[in-house]
Coordinates of C-alpha atoms and ligand atoms in Angstrom, one line a residue:
X20 CA 14.3 -18.4 22.3
X21 CA 12.5 -16.2 20.8
X22 CA 15.2 -13.2 20.8
X23 CA 17.4 -15.6 20.1
X24 CA 16.2 -15.2 15.8
X25 CA 18.0 -13.3 14.4
X26 CA 15.5 -10.9 13.5
X27 CA 17.4 -7.7 14.5
X28 CA 18.8 -7.4 11.0
X29 CA 15.3 -7.6 9.2
X30 CA 14.0 -3.6 8.7
X31 CA 10.7 -4.8 7.4
X32 CA 7.6 -5.9 8.8
X33 CA 6.3 -8.6 7.0
X34 CA 3.5 -9.6 9.7
X35 CA 1.9 -5.8 8.9
X36 CA 2.2 -6.7 4.7
X37 CA 0.2 -10.3 5.5
X38 CA -2.2 -8.7 7.6
X39 CA -2.5 -5.4 4.3
X40 CA -2.5 -8.6 2.2
X41 CA -5.5 -10.5 4.5
X42 CA -7.4 -7.0 4.7
X43 CA -7.5 -6.4 1.6
X44 CA -9.7 -9.0 0.6
X45 CA -13.3 -7.8 1.6
X46 CA -12.3 -4.7 -0.2
X47 CA -12.4 -6.6 -3.5
X48 CA -15.4 -5.8 -5.6
X49 CA -17.3 -9.8 -6.3
X50 CA -15.5 -11.2 -9.4
X51 CA -13.5 -13.3 -10.2
X52 CA -10.3 -10.8 -9.1
X53 CA -11.6 -11.7 -5.9
X54 CA -12.6 -15.5 -6.3
X55 CA -8.6 -16.1 -6.7
X56 CA -7.4 -14.3 -4.6
X57 CA -9.8 -15.3 -2.0
X58 CA -9.4 -18.9 -2.6
X59 CA -7.8 -20.9 0.4
X60 CA -6.5 -23.0 -1.6
X61 CA -3.9 -20.1 -3.2
X62 CA -3.7 -18.3 0.2
X63 CA -0.8 -20.0 1.1
X64 CA 1.3 -18.1 -1.8
X65 CA -0.7 -15.1 -1.4
X66 CA 1.1 -14.8 1.3
X67 CA 4.7 -16.5 0.4
X68 CA 4.3 -13.8 -2.8
X69 CA 3.9 -10.8 0.3
X70 CA 7.1 -12.5 2.4
X71 CA 9.4 -12.6 -0.7
X72 CA 10.4 -9.0 -1.4
X73 CA 12.4 -8.8 1.8
X74 CA 13.6 -12.3 2.5
X75 CA 17.4 -10.5 0.7
X76 CA 17.7 -7.9 3.1
X77 CA 19.3 -9.1 5.9
X78 CA 21.9 -11.3 3.4
X79 CA 22.5 -7.8 1.7
X80 CA 20.9 -9.5 -1.6
X81 CA 20.2 -6.6 -3.7
X82 CA 17.7 -8.8 -4.9
X83 CA 14.8 -7.9 -2.8
X84 CA 14.9 -4.6 -3.6
X85 CA 14.5 -5.1 -7.4
X86 CA 11.3 -7.9 -6.6
X87 CA 9.4 -4.4 -5.1
X88 CA 8.8 -2.2 -7.9
X89 CA 6.5 -3.3 -10.7
X90 CA 9.7 -3.4 -13.3
X91 CA 10.7 -7.0 -12.0
X92 CA 6.7 -7.3 -11.0
X93 CA 6.6 -6.5 -14.8
X94 CA 8.9 -9.4 -16.1
X95 CA 6.6 -12.2 -13.9
X96 CA 3.2 -10.7 -15.5
X97 CA 5.0 -10.9 -18.8
X98 CA 5.9 -14.0 -18.1
X99 CA 2.6 -15.7 -16.6
X100 CA 0.5 -14.1 -19.5
X101 CA 2.9 -15.4 -22.3
X102 CA 2.9 -18.8 -20.5
X103 CA -0.4 -19.1 -19.8
X104 CA -1.5 -17.5 -22.7
X105 CA -4.1 -15.5 -21.4
X106 CA -5.7 -18.3 -20.1
X107 CA -5.8 -18.4 -16.2
X108 CA -8.0 -21.4 -15.4
X109 CA -5.7 -24.0 -14.0
X110 CA -4.3 -24.7 -11.0
X111 CA -0.1 -23.9 -12.3
X112 CA -1.6 -20.1 -13.5
X113 CA -4.1 -18.9 -10.7
X114 CA -1.1 -19.8 -7.8
X115 CA 1.6 -18.1 -10.0
X116 CA -0.7 -15.0 -10.2
X117 CA -1.9 -15.6 -6.3
X118 CA 2.7 -15.4 -5.5
X119 CA 2.4 -11.8 -8.4
X120 CA 0.3 -10.3 -6.4
X121 CA 1.5 -11.1 -3.4
X122 CA 4.5 -9.2 -5.2
X123 CA 1.8 -6.1 -6.0
X124 CA 0.9 -6.3 -2.4
X125 CA 4.0 -5.5 -0.8
X126 CA 4.8 -3.4 -2.7
X127 CA 3.1 -0.4 -3.4
X128 CA 2.2 -0.9 0.5
X129 CA 5.6 0.1 1.0
X130 CA 4.8 3.2 -1.1
X131 CA 1.7 4.1 1.2
X132 CA 3.6 3.7 3.8
X133 CA 6.5 5.0 3.5
X134 CA 4.8 7.8 1.7
X135 CA 2.2 9.5 3.7
X136 CA 2.6 7.3 8.0
X137 CA 6.5 7.0 7.9
X138 CA 7.0 11.0 7.3
X139 CA 4.3 11.5 10.0
X140 CA 6.1 9.7 12.1
X141 CA 10.0 10.9 11.4
X142 CA 8.0 14.4 12.5
X143 CA 6.2 13.0 15.8
X144 CA 8.5 10.0 17.0
X145 CA 11.4 12.7 16.1
X146 CA 13.5 11.7 19.4
X147 CA 14.0 7.7 18.4
X148 CA 16.4 6.6 17.6
X149 CA 16.5 6.1 14.1
X150 CA 19.7 5.3 13.6
X151 CA 20.3 2.0 15.8
X152 CA 16.7 1.3 16.2
X153 CA 13.1 0.0 12.9
X154 CA 9.8 1.7 13.2
X155 CA 9.1 -1.4 11.0
X156 CA 9.8 -3.8 13.6
X157 CA 8.3 -1.9 15.8
X158 CA 5.4 -1.6 14.1
X159 CA 4.8 -5.0 13.4
X160 CA 5.0 -5.9 17.9
X161 CA 2.5 -3.2 17.1
X162 CA 0.3 -5.1 14.1
X163 CA 1.1 -8.6 15.7
X164 CA 0.4 -7.9 19.1
X165 CA -3.1 -6.1 18.0
X166 CA -4.3 -9.0 15.7
X167 CA -2.5 -12.2 17.4
X168 CA 0.1 -12.0 14.0
X169 CA 0.0 -14.5 10.8
X170 CA 0.8 -18.6 10.7
X171 CA 4.5 -19.7 9.9
X172 CA 4.4 -20.8 6.7
X173 CA 6.3 -23.5 5.4
X174 CA 9.6 -21.1 2.6
X175 CA 7.9 -21.1 -0.6
X176 CA 9.6 -19.6 -4.2
X177 CA 9.0 -20.2 -7.6
X178 CA 12.7 -20.1 -8.0
X179 CA 13.3 -22.5 -11.3
X180 CA 10.8 -18.9 -12.8
X181 CA 12.5 -16.1 -10.4
X182 CA 16.6 -16.7 -11.9
X183 CA 15.9 -16.8 -15.2
X184 CA 13.3 -13.5 -14.2
X185 CA 16.0 -11.9 -12.4
X186 CA 18.5 -12.3 -15.3
X187 CA 17.0 -10.8 -17.5
X188 CA 16.1 -7.6 -14.6
X189 CA 20.1 -7.9 -14.3
X190 CA 20.5 -9.4 -10.9
X191 CA 22.2 -12.9 -10.3
X192 CA 20.8 -14.8 -7.5
X193 CA 20.7 -18.5 -7.2
X194 CA 18.0 -20.7 -5.8
X195 CA 19.4 -21.4 -2.5
X196 CA 20.1 -18.0 -1.6
X197 CA 16.3 -17.4 -2.7
X198 CA 15.2 -20.2 -0.3
X199 CA 17.3 -19.4 2.2
X200 CA 15.9 -15.1 2.1
X201 CA 12.4 -16.7 2.1
X202 CA 13.0 -18.9 5.0
X203 CA 14.0 -15.7 6.8
X204 CA 10.6 -14.0 6.0
X205 CA 8.8 -17.2 7.4
X206 CA 11.6 -16.1 10.5
X207 CA 9.5 -13.2 10.9
X208 CA 6.6 -13.5 10.0
X209 CA 6.8 -16.2 13.9
X210 CA 8.8 -13.1 15.3
X211 CA 5.7 -10.1 15.0
X212 CA 2.9 -13.7 16.3
X213 CA 5.4 -14.7 19.3
X214 CA 6.9 -10.5 19.6
X215 CA 3.0 -9.6 20.0
X216 CA 1.7 -11.4 22.4
X217 CA 4.5 -10.4 25.3
X218 CA 3.9 -8.0 27.4
X219 CA 7.3 -7.0 27.5
X220 CA 8.0 -7.5 23.4
X221 CA 4.9 -5.2 23.7
X222 CA 6.4 -2.2 25.4
X223 CA 10.1 -2.5 24.6
X224 CA 9.2 -2.3 21.0
X225 CA 6.5 0.5 21.6
X226 CA 8.8 2.5 24.2
X227 CA 10.8 2.9 20.4
X228 CA 9.1 4.7 18.7
X229 CA 5.3 5.2 20.2
X230 CA 3.3 7.7 17.9
X231 CA 4.5 4.8 15.7
X232 CA 3.6 1.7 17.4
X233 CA 0.3 3.4 18.2
X234 CA -1.5 4.5 15.8
X235 CA -1.3 1.5 13.4
X236 CA -4.2 0.4 13.9
X237 CA -5.8 3.9 13.5
X238 CA -7.8 5.1 9.9
X239 CA -8.2 8.1 10.9
X240 CA -3.9 8.3 9.4
X241 CA -3.4 8.9 6.2
X242 CA -1.5 5.6 5.2
X243 CA -1.6 2.9 8.1
X244 CA -2.1 -0.5 7.3
X245 CA -5.8 0.1 6.9
X246 CA -5.5 2.9 4.1
X247 CA -2.9 0.7 2.7
X248 CA -4.5 -2.6 2.1
X249 CA -7.1 -0.3 0.4
X250 CA -4.7 0.8 -2.0
X251 CA -3.5 -2.4 -2.4
X252 CA -6.9 -3.8 -3.5
X253 CA -7.4 -0.9 -6.4
X254 CA -3.3 -1.8 -7.3
X255 CA -5.1 -5.4 -8.0
X256 CA -8.2 -4.4 -9.6
X257 CA -5.4 -2.6 -11.9
X258 CA -3.0 -5.0 -12.2
X259 CA -6.4 -7.3 -13.4
X260 CA -7.1 -4.8 -15.8
X261 CA -3.8 -5.1 -17.2
X262 CA -3.9 -9.1 -16.9
X263 CA -6.6 -9.9 -19.5
X264 CA -5.8 -6.7 -21.7
X265 CA -8.6 -4.5 -20.6
X266 CA -5.9 -1.2 -20.3
X267 CA -9.3 1.0 -20.4
X268 CA -11.0 -0.9 -17.3
X269 CA -9.7 2.1 -15.2
X270 CA -7.9 5.2 -14.9
X271 CA -4.7 7.0 -14.3
X272 CA -4.7 7.8 -10.9
X273 CA -5.7 5.0 -8.9
X274 CA -6.3 6.3 -4.8
X275 CA -5.5 10.2 -3.3
X276 CA -5.2 10.8 0.4
X277 CA -6.9 13.6 0.6
X278 CA -10.1 11.8 -1.1
X279 CA -12.0 13.4 -2.9
X280 CA -15.1 15.8 -1.4
X281 CA -12.6 15.4 2.3
X282 CA -13.3 18.2 4.6
X283 CA -10.4 19.1 7.0
X284 CA -8.0 19.1 5.6
X285 CA -4.5 20.7 7.5
X286 CA -3.7 24.3 6.1
X287 CA 0.0 24.3 7.8
X288 CA 2.4 24.4 4.4
X289 CA 5.4 22.9 6.7
X290 CA 3.5 20.0 8.2
X291 CA 3.8 16.2 6.4
X292 CA -0.5 16.7 6.9
X293 CA -1.4 19.4 4.6
X294 CA 0.3 17.5 1.0
X295 CA -1.5 16.0 -1.2
X296 CA -0.8 12.7 -2.3
X297 CA -1.2 11.2 -5.3
X298 CA -1.5 7.6 -6.3
X299 CA -1.2 6.5 -10.2
X300 CA -1.9 3.4 -11.6
X301 CA 1.4 2.3 -12.9
X302 CA 4.8 3.3 -11.9
X303 CA 6.0 7.5 -12.8
X304 CA 8.9 7.5 -15.5
X305 CA 10.1 10.7 -12.8
X306 CA 12.6 11.9 -14.8
X307 CA 10.0 13.1 -16.9
X308 CA 7.2 14.3 -14.6
X309 CA 6.4 18.1 -15.4
X310 CA 5.4 20.3 -12.5
X311 CA 2.8 21.3 -14.4
X312 CA 1.0 18.3 -15.1
X313 CA -0.1 18.7 -11.1
X314 CA -2.8 21.8 -10.0
X315 CA -4.9 23.2 -7.8
X316 CA -7.1 25.8 -8.1
X317 CA -9.9 27.6 -5.5
X318 CA -13.1 28.1 -5.6
X319 CA -12.7 30.8 -7.3
X320 CA -10.3 29.7 -10.1
X321 CA -7.1 30.8 -8.6
X322 CA -3.9 28.6 -9.2
X323 CA -2.4 28.0 -5.9
X324 CA 1.1 28.0 -5.4
X325 CA 3.2 24.5 -5.2
X326 CA 5.7 24.2 -4.4
X327 CA 8.0 20.9 -7.1
X328 CA 6.3 17.5 -6.9
X329 CA 7.5 15.4 -4.2
X330 CA 7.9 11.9 -6.8
X331 CA 8.4 9.5 -3.5
X332 CA 11.4 7.5 -4.2
X333 CA 11.7 8.2 -8.2
X334 CA 11.9 5.6 -10.6
X335 CA 9.2 3.7 -11.2
X336 CA 7.3 4.6 -7.6
X337 CA 3.4 5.4 -8.1
X338 CA 2.9 7.9 -5.4
X339 CA 3.9 12.1 -5.6
X340 CA 3.4 14.4 -2.8
X341 CA 1.7 18.2 -3.7
X342 CA 2.5 21.2 -1.3
X343 CA 2.1 24.5 -1.1
X344 CA 4.4 27.2 -1.1
X345 CA 2.4 29.2 1.5
X346 CA -0.8 27.6 3.7
X347 CA -3.8 26.5 2.1
X348 CA -6.3 29.1 2.1
X349 CA -8.3 28.5 5.5
X350 CA -12.1 27.9 4.2
X351 CA -11.3 27.3 1.0
X352 CA -12.2 24.6 -0.8
X353 CA -10.0 23.2 -3.5
X354 CA -9.8 21.9 -6.9
X355 CA -7.0 18.8 -7.6
X356 CA -6.8 18.7 -11.2
X357 CA -3.4 16.3 -12.8
X358 CA -3.7 16.7 -16.5
X359 CA -2.9 14.3 -19.7
X360 CA 0.4 13.0 -20.4
X361 CA 1.4 11.8 -17.4
X362 CA 4.7 9.3 -18.7
X363 CA 4.9 5.5 -16.8
X364 CA 7.6 2.9 -17.6
X365 CA 6.1 1.1 -19.3
X366 CA 6.0 3.7 -22.4
X367 CA 2.3 4.6 -22.1
X368 CA 1.3 7.8 -21.4
X369 CA -2.1 8.9 -19.4
X370 CA -4.9 10.4 -21.8
X371 CA -7.2 11.8 -19.3
X372 CA -7.5 14.0 -17.2
X373 CA -8.3 13.7 -13.4
X374 CA -9.1 15.7 -11.2
X375 CA -10.2 15.5 -7.6
X376 CA -11.7 18.1 -4.0
X377 CA -11.0 18.9 -1.0
X378 CA -11.8 21.6 1.2
X379 CA -10.3 23.1 4.1
X380 CA -14.0 23.8 6.1
X381 CA -14.5 22.4 8.5
X382 CA -16.5 18.2 8.3
X383 CA -20.4 19.1 8.2
X384 CA -22.2 18.2 11.2
X385 CA -23.7 15.3 10.6
X386 CA -27.4 15.4 9.6
X387 CA -26.4 18.6 7.4
X388 CA -27.4 17.3 4.1
X389 CA -24.3 18.5 2.7
X390 CA -22.3 16.4 4.7
X391 CA -21.7 13.5 2.4
X392 CA -22.8 10.4 1.7
X393 CA -20.8 8.4 4.1
X394 CA -19.4 5.5 1.7
X395 CA -20.0 6.2 -1.3
X396 CA -19.5 8.6 -4.8
X397 CA -21.3 11.6 -5.1
X398 CA -22.3 11.2 -8.4
X399 CA -20.4 13.3 -10.9
X400 CA -17.3 12.1 -8.6
X401 CA -13.4 11.2 -10.5
X402 CA -14.6 8.1 -8.4
X403 CA -16.9 7.4 -9.8
X404 CA -15.6 6.7 -13.2
X405 CA -13.0 4.3 -11.4
X406 CA -15.2 1.3 -12.3
X407 CA -13.7 -2.3 -13.3
X408 CA -17.4 -3.6 -13.8
X409 CA -20.6 -2.3 -13.3
X410 CA -20.7 -3.6 -9.9
X411 CA -17.1 -2.6 -9.1
X412 CA -17.1 0.7 -8.1
X413 CA -15.9 0.3 -3.7
X414 CA -15.2 4.3 -1.9
X415 CA -14.1 4.5 1.1
X416 CA -14.8 8.8 2.5
X417 CA -13.6 9.7 5.5
X418 CA -16.9 9.1 7.2
X419 CA -14.9 5.7 7.6
X420 CA -18.5 3.5 6.4
X421 CA -16.4 -0.5 7.7
X422 CA -16.2 -2.6 4.3
X423 CA -18.5 -5.3 3.7
X424 CA -19.7 -6.3 6.3
X425 CA -17.5 -9.3 6.3
X426 CA -15.9 -10.6 8.9
X427 CA -12.5 -9.5 8.9
X428 CA -12.7 -5.7 7.2
X429 CA -10.5 -3.7 9.4
X430 CA -12.7 -1.3 11.4
X431 CA -14.8 -4.5 12.6
X432 CA -11.3 -6.2 13.1
X433 CA -10.5 -2.8 15.3
X434 CA -13.2 -2.9 17.7
X435 CA -12.9 -6.5 18.5
X436 CA -9.0 -6.9 19.2
X437 CA -9.2 -3.1 20.8
X438 CA -9.4 -4.7 23.6
X439 CA -7.1 -6.7 23.7
X440 CA -4.6 -3.9 22.6
X441 CA -2.4 -3.1 25.4
X442 CA -3.7 0.8 23.6
X443 CA -7.3 0.6 23.4
X444 CA -8.1 4.1 24.3
X445 CA -6.1 5.1 21.2
X446 CA -8.6 2.7 18.9
X447 CA -11.2 4.1 16.9
Ligands
ZN8 ZN1 9.1 -4.0 2.0

């Protein structure tokens, strides 16, 4: 039965996407946004919205790609703002916001995963058959195996809203097609759960992409689902602020890899591990992004020569990779500066400069007073300015303190689930 389902045609990981939405919830600061997205009554909409963007791929429908990106999501966003006139207390408004934030989670998750994790998998799973097998599907089985997978929900699309909005975005699609696509996403959820529960399927998919399969629960890998959920939580806060016209409530730079104060950054310029990746709060106008927006200096003030910035995925992307022309000098502290004027697709430009630091020095030993305090922004770090309201500073560092003590936080989950994994030894 399982293998008769048309899931082989998918090139995605919907169990992973839904798990990321779920795991982002504990990272939200307490407040209206957390209250809305954690509302059990709205999970149906958040999960369906998280699934929606991949539904058309298997049918060759253009709406899928469109649904991943901020220009379409902004149309839905604008429709919500106009329809509810800034009053989001009705159940319908809350349902639409949950669905929209599902789309946001999916699109941002893909950007984080593809720019960081998949780039590593290309190197570490270079021997895999990338043309005929799907890393997204294999890694979805890994997440299904590690977490038990997700519930298959009744498929739902707000078709009366999406059909005209897709037309506005230049995509002709009817309601029935959107519903068919959403049904296929539900099939993919069933697949991730069922295949993930079967040792033969685990082995099959693990063999296809051994590194990618084995590191999905590894917080030590940039772009792994744990980090996707962290970026998604931050992105949700940006979107929520915009929904309330609080444009000064977030900074142009939303997240970075490495993070401010990180040590032991790899030096090898040829490795994806040495990249410095900046996630912006808004989609970028890639064509207008000048190389001189970005500078890296060492502690003595010497500027480090960088390759042309790589706007990952180009148009509307949030992610920019920076890489040094030569290896990063060893045992050195660096400051990354992102100048004001970065152009975003909503017609705005960033008004403030952003900076953060990283180091190729080894991590100070535990107990060393130089060691950064776990999970806290040091005073004056760029992240301490990233407050979304007074209670909202949440910062994740290399010393990975488990998130807010909730049972579902990823580190706790990783530990709890380790015994169920065929790759338990790999779990940190
Ligand atoms: Zn996708």
